[in-house]
Coordinates of C-alpha atoms in Angstrom, one line a residue:
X1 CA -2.5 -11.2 6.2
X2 CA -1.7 -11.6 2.4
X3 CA 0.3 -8.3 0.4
X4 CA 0.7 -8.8 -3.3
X5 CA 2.3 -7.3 -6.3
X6 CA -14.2 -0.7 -6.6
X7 CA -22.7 4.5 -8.9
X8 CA -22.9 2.0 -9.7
X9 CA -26.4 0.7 -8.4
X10 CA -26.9 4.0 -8.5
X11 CA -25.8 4.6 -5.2
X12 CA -27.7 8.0 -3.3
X13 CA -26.5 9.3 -0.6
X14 CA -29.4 10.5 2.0
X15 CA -29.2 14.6 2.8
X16 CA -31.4 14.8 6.3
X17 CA -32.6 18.0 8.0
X18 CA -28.8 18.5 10.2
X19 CA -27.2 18.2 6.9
X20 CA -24.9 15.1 7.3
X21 CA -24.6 12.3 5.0
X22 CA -25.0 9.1 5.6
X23 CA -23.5 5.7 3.8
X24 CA -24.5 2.3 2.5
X25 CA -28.5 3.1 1.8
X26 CA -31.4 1.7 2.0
X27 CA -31.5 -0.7 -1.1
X28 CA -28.0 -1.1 -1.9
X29 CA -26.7 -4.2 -2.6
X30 CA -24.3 -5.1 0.4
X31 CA -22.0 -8.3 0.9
X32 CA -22.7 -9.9 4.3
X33 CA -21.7 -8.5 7.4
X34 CA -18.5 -9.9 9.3
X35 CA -16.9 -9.1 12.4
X36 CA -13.6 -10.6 10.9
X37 CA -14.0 -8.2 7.5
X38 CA -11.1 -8.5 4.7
X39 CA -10.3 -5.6 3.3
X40 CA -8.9 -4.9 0.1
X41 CA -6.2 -2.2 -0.3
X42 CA -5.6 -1.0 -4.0
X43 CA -2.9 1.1 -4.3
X44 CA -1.6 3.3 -7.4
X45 CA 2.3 2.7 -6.0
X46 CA 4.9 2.7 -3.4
X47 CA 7.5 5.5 -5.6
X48 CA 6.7 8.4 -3.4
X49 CA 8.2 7.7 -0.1
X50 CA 5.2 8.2 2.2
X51 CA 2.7 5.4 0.8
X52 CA 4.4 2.5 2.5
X53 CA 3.9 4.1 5.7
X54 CA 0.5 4.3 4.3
X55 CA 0.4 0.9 3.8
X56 CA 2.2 -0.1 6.8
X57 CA -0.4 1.8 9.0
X58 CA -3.7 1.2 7.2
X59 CA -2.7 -2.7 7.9
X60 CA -2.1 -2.6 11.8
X61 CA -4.9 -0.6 12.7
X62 CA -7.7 -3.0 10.6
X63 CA -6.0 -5.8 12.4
X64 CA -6.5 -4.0 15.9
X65 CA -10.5 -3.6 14.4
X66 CA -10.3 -7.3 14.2
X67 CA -10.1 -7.6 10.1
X68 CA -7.2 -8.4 7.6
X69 CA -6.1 -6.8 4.7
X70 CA -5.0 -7.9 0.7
X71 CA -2.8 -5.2 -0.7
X72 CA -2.3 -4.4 -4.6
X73 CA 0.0 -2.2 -5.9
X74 CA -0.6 -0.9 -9.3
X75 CA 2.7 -0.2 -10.5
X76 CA 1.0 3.7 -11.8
X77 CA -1.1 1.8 -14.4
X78 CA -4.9 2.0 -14.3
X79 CA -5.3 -1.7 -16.5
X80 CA -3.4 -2.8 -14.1
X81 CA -5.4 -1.6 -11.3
X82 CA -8.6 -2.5 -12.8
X83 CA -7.4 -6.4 -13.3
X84 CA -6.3 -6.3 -9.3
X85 CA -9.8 -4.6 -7.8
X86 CA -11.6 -7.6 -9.9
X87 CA -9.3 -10.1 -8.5
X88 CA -10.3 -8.4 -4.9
X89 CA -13.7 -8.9 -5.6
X90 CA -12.8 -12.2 -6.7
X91 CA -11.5 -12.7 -3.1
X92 CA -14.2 -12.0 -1.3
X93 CA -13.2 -8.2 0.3
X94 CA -16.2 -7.2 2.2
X95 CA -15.0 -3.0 1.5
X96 CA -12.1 -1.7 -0.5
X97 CA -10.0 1.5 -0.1
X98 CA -9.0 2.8 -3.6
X99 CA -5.8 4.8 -4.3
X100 CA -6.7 5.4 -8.1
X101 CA -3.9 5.9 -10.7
X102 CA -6.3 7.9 -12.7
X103 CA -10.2 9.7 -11.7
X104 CA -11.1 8.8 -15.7
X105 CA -9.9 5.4 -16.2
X106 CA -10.9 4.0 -13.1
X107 CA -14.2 4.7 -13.5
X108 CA -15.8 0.9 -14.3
X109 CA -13.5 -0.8 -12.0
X110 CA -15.5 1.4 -9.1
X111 CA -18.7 0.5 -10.6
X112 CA -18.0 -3.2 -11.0
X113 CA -17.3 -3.2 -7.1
X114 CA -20.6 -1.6 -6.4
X115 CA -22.3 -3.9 -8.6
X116 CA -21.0 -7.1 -6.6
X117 CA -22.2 -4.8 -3.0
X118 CA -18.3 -4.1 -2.1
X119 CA -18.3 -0.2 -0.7
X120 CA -15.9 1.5 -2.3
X121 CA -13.3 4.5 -0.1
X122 CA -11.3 6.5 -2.4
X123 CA -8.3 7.1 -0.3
X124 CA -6.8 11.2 -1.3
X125 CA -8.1 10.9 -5.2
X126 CA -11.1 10.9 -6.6
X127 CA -12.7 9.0 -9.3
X128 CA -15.1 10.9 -11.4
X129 CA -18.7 9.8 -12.2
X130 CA -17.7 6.3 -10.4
X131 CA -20.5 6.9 -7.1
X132 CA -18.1 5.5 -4.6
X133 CA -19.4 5.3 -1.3
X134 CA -16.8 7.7 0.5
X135 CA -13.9 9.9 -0.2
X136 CA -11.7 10.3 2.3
X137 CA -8.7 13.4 1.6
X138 CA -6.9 16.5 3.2
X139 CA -8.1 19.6 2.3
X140 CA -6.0 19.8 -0.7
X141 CA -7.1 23.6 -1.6
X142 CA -5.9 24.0 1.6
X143 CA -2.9 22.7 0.9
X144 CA -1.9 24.9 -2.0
X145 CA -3.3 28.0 0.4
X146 CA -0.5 27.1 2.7
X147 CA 2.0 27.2 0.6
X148 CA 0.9 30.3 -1.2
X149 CA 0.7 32.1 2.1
X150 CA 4.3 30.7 3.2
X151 CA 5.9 32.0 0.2
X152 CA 4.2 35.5 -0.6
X153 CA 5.7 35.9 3.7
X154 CA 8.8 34.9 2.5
X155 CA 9.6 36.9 -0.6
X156 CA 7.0 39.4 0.0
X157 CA 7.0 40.1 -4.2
X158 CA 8.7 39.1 -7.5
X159 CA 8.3 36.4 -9.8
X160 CA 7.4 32.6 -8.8
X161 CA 7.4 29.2 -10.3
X162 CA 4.3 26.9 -9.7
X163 CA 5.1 23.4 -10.8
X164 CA 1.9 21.4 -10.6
X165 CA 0.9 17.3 -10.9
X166 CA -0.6 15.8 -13.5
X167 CA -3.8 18.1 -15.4
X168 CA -6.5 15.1 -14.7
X169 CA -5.3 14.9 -11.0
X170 CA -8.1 16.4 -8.9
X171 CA -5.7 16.6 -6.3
X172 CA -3.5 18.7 -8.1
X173 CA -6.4 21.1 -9.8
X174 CA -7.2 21.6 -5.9
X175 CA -3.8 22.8 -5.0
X176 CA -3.6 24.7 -7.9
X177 CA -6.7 26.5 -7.1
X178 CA -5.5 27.4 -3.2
X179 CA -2.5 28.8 -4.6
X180 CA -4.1 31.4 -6.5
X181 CA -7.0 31.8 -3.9
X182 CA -3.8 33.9 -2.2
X183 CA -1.9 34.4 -4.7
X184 CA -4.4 36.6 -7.0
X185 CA -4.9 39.6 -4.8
X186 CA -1.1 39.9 -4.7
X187 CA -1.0 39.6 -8.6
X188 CA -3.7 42.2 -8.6
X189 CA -1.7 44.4 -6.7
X190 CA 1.7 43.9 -8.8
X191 CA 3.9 42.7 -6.0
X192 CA 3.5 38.8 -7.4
X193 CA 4.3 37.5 -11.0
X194 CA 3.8 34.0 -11.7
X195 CA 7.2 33.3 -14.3
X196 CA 5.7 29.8 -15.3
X197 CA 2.7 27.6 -14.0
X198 CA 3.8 24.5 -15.4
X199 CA 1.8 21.0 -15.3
X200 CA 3.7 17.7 -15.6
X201 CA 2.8 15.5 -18.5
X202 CA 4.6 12.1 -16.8
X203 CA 4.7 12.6 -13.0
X204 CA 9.1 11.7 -13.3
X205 CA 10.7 14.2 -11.0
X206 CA 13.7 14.5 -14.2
X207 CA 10.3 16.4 -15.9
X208 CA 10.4 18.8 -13.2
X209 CA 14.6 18.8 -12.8
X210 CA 14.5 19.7 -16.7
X211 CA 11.5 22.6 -16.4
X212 CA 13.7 24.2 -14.1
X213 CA 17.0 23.8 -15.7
X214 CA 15.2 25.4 -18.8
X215 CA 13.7 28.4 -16.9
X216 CA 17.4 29.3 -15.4
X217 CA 19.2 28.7 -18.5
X218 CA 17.1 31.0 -20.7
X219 CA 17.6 33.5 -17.2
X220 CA 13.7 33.8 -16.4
X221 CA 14.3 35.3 -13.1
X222 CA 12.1 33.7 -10.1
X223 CA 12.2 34.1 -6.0
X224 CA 10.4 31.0 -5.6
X225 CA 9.5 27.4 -6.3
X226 CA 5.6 26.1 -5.6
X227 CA 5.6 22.5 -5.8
X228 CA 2.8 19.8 -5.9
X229 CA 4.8 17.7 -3.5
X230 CA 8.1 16.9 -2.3
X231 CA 9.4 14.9 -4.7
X232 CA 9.0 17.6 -7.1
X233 CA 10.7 20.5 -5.0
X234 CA 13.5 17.8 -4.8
X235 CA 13.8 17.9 -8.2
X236 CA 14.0 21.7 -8.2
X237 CA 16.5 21.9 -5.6
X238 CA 18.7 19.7 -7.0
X239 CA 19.1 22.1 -10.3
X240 CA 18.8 24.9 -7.8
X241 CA 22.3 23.1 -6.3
X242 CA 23.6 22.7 -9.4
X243 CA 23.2 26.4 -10.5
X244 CA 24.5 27.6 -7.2
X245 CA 20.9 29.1 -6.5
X246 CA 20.1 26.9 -3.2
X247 CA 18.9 28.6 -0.4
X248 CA 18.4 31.7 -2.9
X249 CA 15.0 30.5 -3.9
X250 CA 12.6 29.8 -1.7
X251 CA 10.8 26.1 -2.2
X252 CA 7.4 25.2 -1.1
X253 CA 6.3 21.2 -1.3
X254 CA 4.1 19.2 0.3
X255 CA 4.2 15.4 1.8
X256 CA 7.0 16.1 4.7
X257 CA 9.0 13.6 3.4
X258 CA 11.8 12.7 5.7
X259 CA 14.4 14.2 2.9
X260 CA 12.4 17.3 2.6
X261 CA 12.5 17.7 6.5
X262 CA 16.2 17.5 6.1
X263 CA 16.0 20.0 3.5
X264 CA 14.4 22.3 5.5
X265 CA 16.0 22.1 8.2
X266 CA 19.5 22.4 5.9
X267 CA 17.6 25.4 4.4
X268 CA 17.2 24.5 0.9
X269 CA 14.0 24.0 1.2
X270 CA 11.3 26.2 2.5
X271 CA 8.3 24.6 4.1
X272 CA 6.5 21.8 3.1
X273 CA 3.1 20.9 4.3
X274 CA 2.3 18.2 6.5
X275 CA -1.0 15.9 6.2
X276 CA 0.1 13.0 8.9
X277 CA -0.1 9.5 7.3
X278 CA -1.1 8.3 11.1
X279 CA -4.1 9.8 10.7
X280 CA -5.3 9.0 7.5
X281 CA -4.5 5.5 7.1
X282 CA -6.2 4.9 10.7
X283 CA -9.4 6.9 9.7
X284 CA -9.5 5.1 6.3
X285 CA -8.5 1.2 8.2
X286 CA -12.1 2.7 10.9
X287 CA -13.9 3.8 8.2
X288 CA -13.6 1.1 5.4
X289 CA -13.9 -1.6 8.6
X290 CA -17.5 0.7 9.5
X291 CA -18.3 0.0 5.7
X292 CA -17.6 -3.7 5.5
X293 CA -19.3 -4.4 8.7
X294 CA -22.4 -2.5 7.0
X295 CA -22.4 0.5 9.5
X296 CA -23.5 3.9 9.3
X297 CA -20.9 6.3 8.5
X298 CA -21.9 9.7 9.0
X299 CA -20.0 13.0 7.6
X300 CA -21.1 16.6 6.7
X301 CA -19.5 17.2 3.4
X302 CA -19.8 16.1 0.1
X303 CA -17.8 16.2 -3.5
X304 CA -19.5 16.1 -7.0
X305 CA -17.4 13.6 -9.0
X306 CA -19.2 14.5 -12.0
X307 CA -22.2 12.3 -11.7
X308 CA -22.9 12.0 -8.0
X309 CA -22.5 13.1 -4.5
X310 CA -19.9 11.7 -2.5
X311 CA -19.4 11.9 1.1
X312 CA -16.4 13.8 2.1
X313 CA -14.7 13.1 5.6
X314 CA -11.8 15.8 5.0
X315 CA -9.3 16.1 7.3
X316 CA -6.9 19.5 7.6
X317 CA -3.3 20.0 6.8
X318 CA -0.4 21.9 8.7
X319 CA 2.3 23.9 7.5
X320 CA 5.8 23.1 8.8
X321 CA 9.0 24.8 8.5
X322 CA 12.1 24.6 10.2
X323 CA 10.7 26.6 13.6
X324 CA 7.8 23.8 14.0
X325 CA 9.1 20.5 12.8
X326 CA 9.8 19.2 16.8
X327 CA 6.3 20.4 17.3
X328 CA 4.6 18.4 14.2
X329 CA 6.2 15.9 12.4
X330 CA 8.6 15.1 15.4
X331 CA 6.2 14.7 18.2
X332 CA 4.2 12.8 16.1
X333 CA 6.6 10.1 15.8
X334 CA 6.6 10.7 11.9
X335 CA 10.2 11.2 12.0
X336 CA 12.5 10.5 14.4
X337 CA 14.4 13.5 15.4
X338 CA 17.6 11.8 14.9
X339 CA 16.8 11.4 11.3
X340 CA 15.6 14.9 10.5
X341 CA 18.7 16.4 11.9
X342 CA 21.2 13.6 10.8
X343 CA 22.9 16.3 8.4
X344 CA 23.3 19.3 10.4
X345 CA 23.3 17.3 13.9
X346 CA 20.9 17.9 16.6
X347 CA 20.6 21.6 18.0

């Protein structure tokens, strides 16, 4: 195994009579079938602290199917990116799962795979008008419901802060649009008022940390924080600390990051929501191993990425606060329990 620092052909995906869709067509160019497939792993970076375990997981399981992986780490550049997927290619991969740094810039380097027959996964982003061969997510709308519904419990009314990724993250206009999916009948009603729906221009948590700072300091009143992920409600909390407003605001992220579980668990932070890395990485390591070795993978949902149909296998997210975390993210062996509770000892 080798870690260092992919319609189209016009790929169509088949819809028969029970609705599913199926992979790698009839027609498509395909690179020869191995039961020893490399795979190529094309990551956008290892910042946030749950995409090494990513990593880490994605490359045990292909080796228990048999295969090895090459891993690339963009560094959150799509030139870079592009330049490692062609030096993939260049090695051979028989399939390629694609974290992309960016759905518009990405989309040639997806093309240029199909056109030398490597199948592409796109692992929790999209790439638009690309025609990969299979995107592979948690539900991210209902990730933002989940969050929504946690907080309007919580505070039951006033004014909230929604801090949201990047505009051009589909991810992020998904989470967006579950939060409002519960949080509009509640505006409706008068009970909710969103004091700032902010997106971030650079993705740096100081963005976020300065956002918030700005809101307290020109004394927008707000009973909550929605955050795109944990990083960012770290961010928040840490100004929240600052301003002596901890534990007064409730905070919503998403990721369960080990220092979030801490958080919540200290009670700075609210919930968070849970999409377990286990699972993912081991369906995508099956999946893009299914696709190198040529196989038919079937699923029953698809997402327009502004040209074409792509298969959808979606998988669903859990909420988690502090009366659940042994039940989830503990018993899973995400954590260790010793580590959630290392600041408030175990109870």
């Amino acid at each position: 195994m080798m870690i260092v620092k992919k319609k189209p052909l016009l790929f169509l995906v088949a819809l028969c009579l029970s609705s599913a869709l199926f992979l790698n067509c009839q027609g498509a160019k395909k690179r020869q079938a191995t039961d020893k497939p490399l795979i190529g792993f094309l990551m956008d970076s290892l910042i946030e602290e749950r995409w090494a375990r990513d990593r880490d997981i994605f490359i045990s399981s292909v080796k228990s199917y048999g295969g090895s992986v090459i891993v690339q780490i963009g560094e959150e550049n799509a030139k870079t990116q592009e330049a490692q997927l062609q030096y993939l290619i260049d090695q051979g991969v028989n399939s390629l799962v694609l974290i992309p740094n960016d759905p518009d810039l990405l989309t040639k380097a997806v093309q240029e795979a199909k056109k030398h027959g490597v199948p592409v996964l796109l692992y929790e982003r999209i790439v638009h008008n690309g025609g990969a061969d299979l995107y592979l997510a948690y539900d991210a709308i209902k990730v933002g419901e989940l969050q929504a519904e946690y907080i309007v419990k919580t505070i039951k009314n006033g004014p909230v802060v929604i801090i949201n990724g990047k505009k051009n993250d589909p991810i992020a206009a998904s989470i967006h649009e579950g939060i409002y999916n519960i949080l509009n009948p509640a505006i409706k009603s008068g009970t909710i008022l969103v004091a700032e729906d902010y997106w971030v221009s650079t993705g740096n948590s100081d963005e976020v940390a300065d956002i918030i700072s700005d809101l307290i300091d020109k004394n927008i009143h707000f009973k909550a924080i929605l955050a795109y992920n944990d990083l960012y409600a770290e961010a928040a909390i840490r100004v929240l600390t600052l301003k002596r407003l901890a534990k007064k605001v409730a905070v919503a992220g998403a990721d369960a990051d080990l220092a979030a579980c801490q958080r919540i668990i200290e009670g700075t932070q609210t919930m968070t929501v849970y999409k377990p890395i286990e699972t993912i990485a081991a369906k995508a390591a099956e999946l893009a191993v299914y696709m190198a070795r040529n196989e038919r993978v079937t699923v029953h949902k698809a997402v327009f990425d502004g040209s074409y149909r792509v298969p959808y296998y979606q998988l669903e997210p859990i909420a988690v606060d502090a009366t659940n975390l042994r039940q989830t993210v503990i018993k899973d062996g995400f954590h260790l329990e010793e580590e959630v509770y290392r600041n408030v000892g175990l109870k």
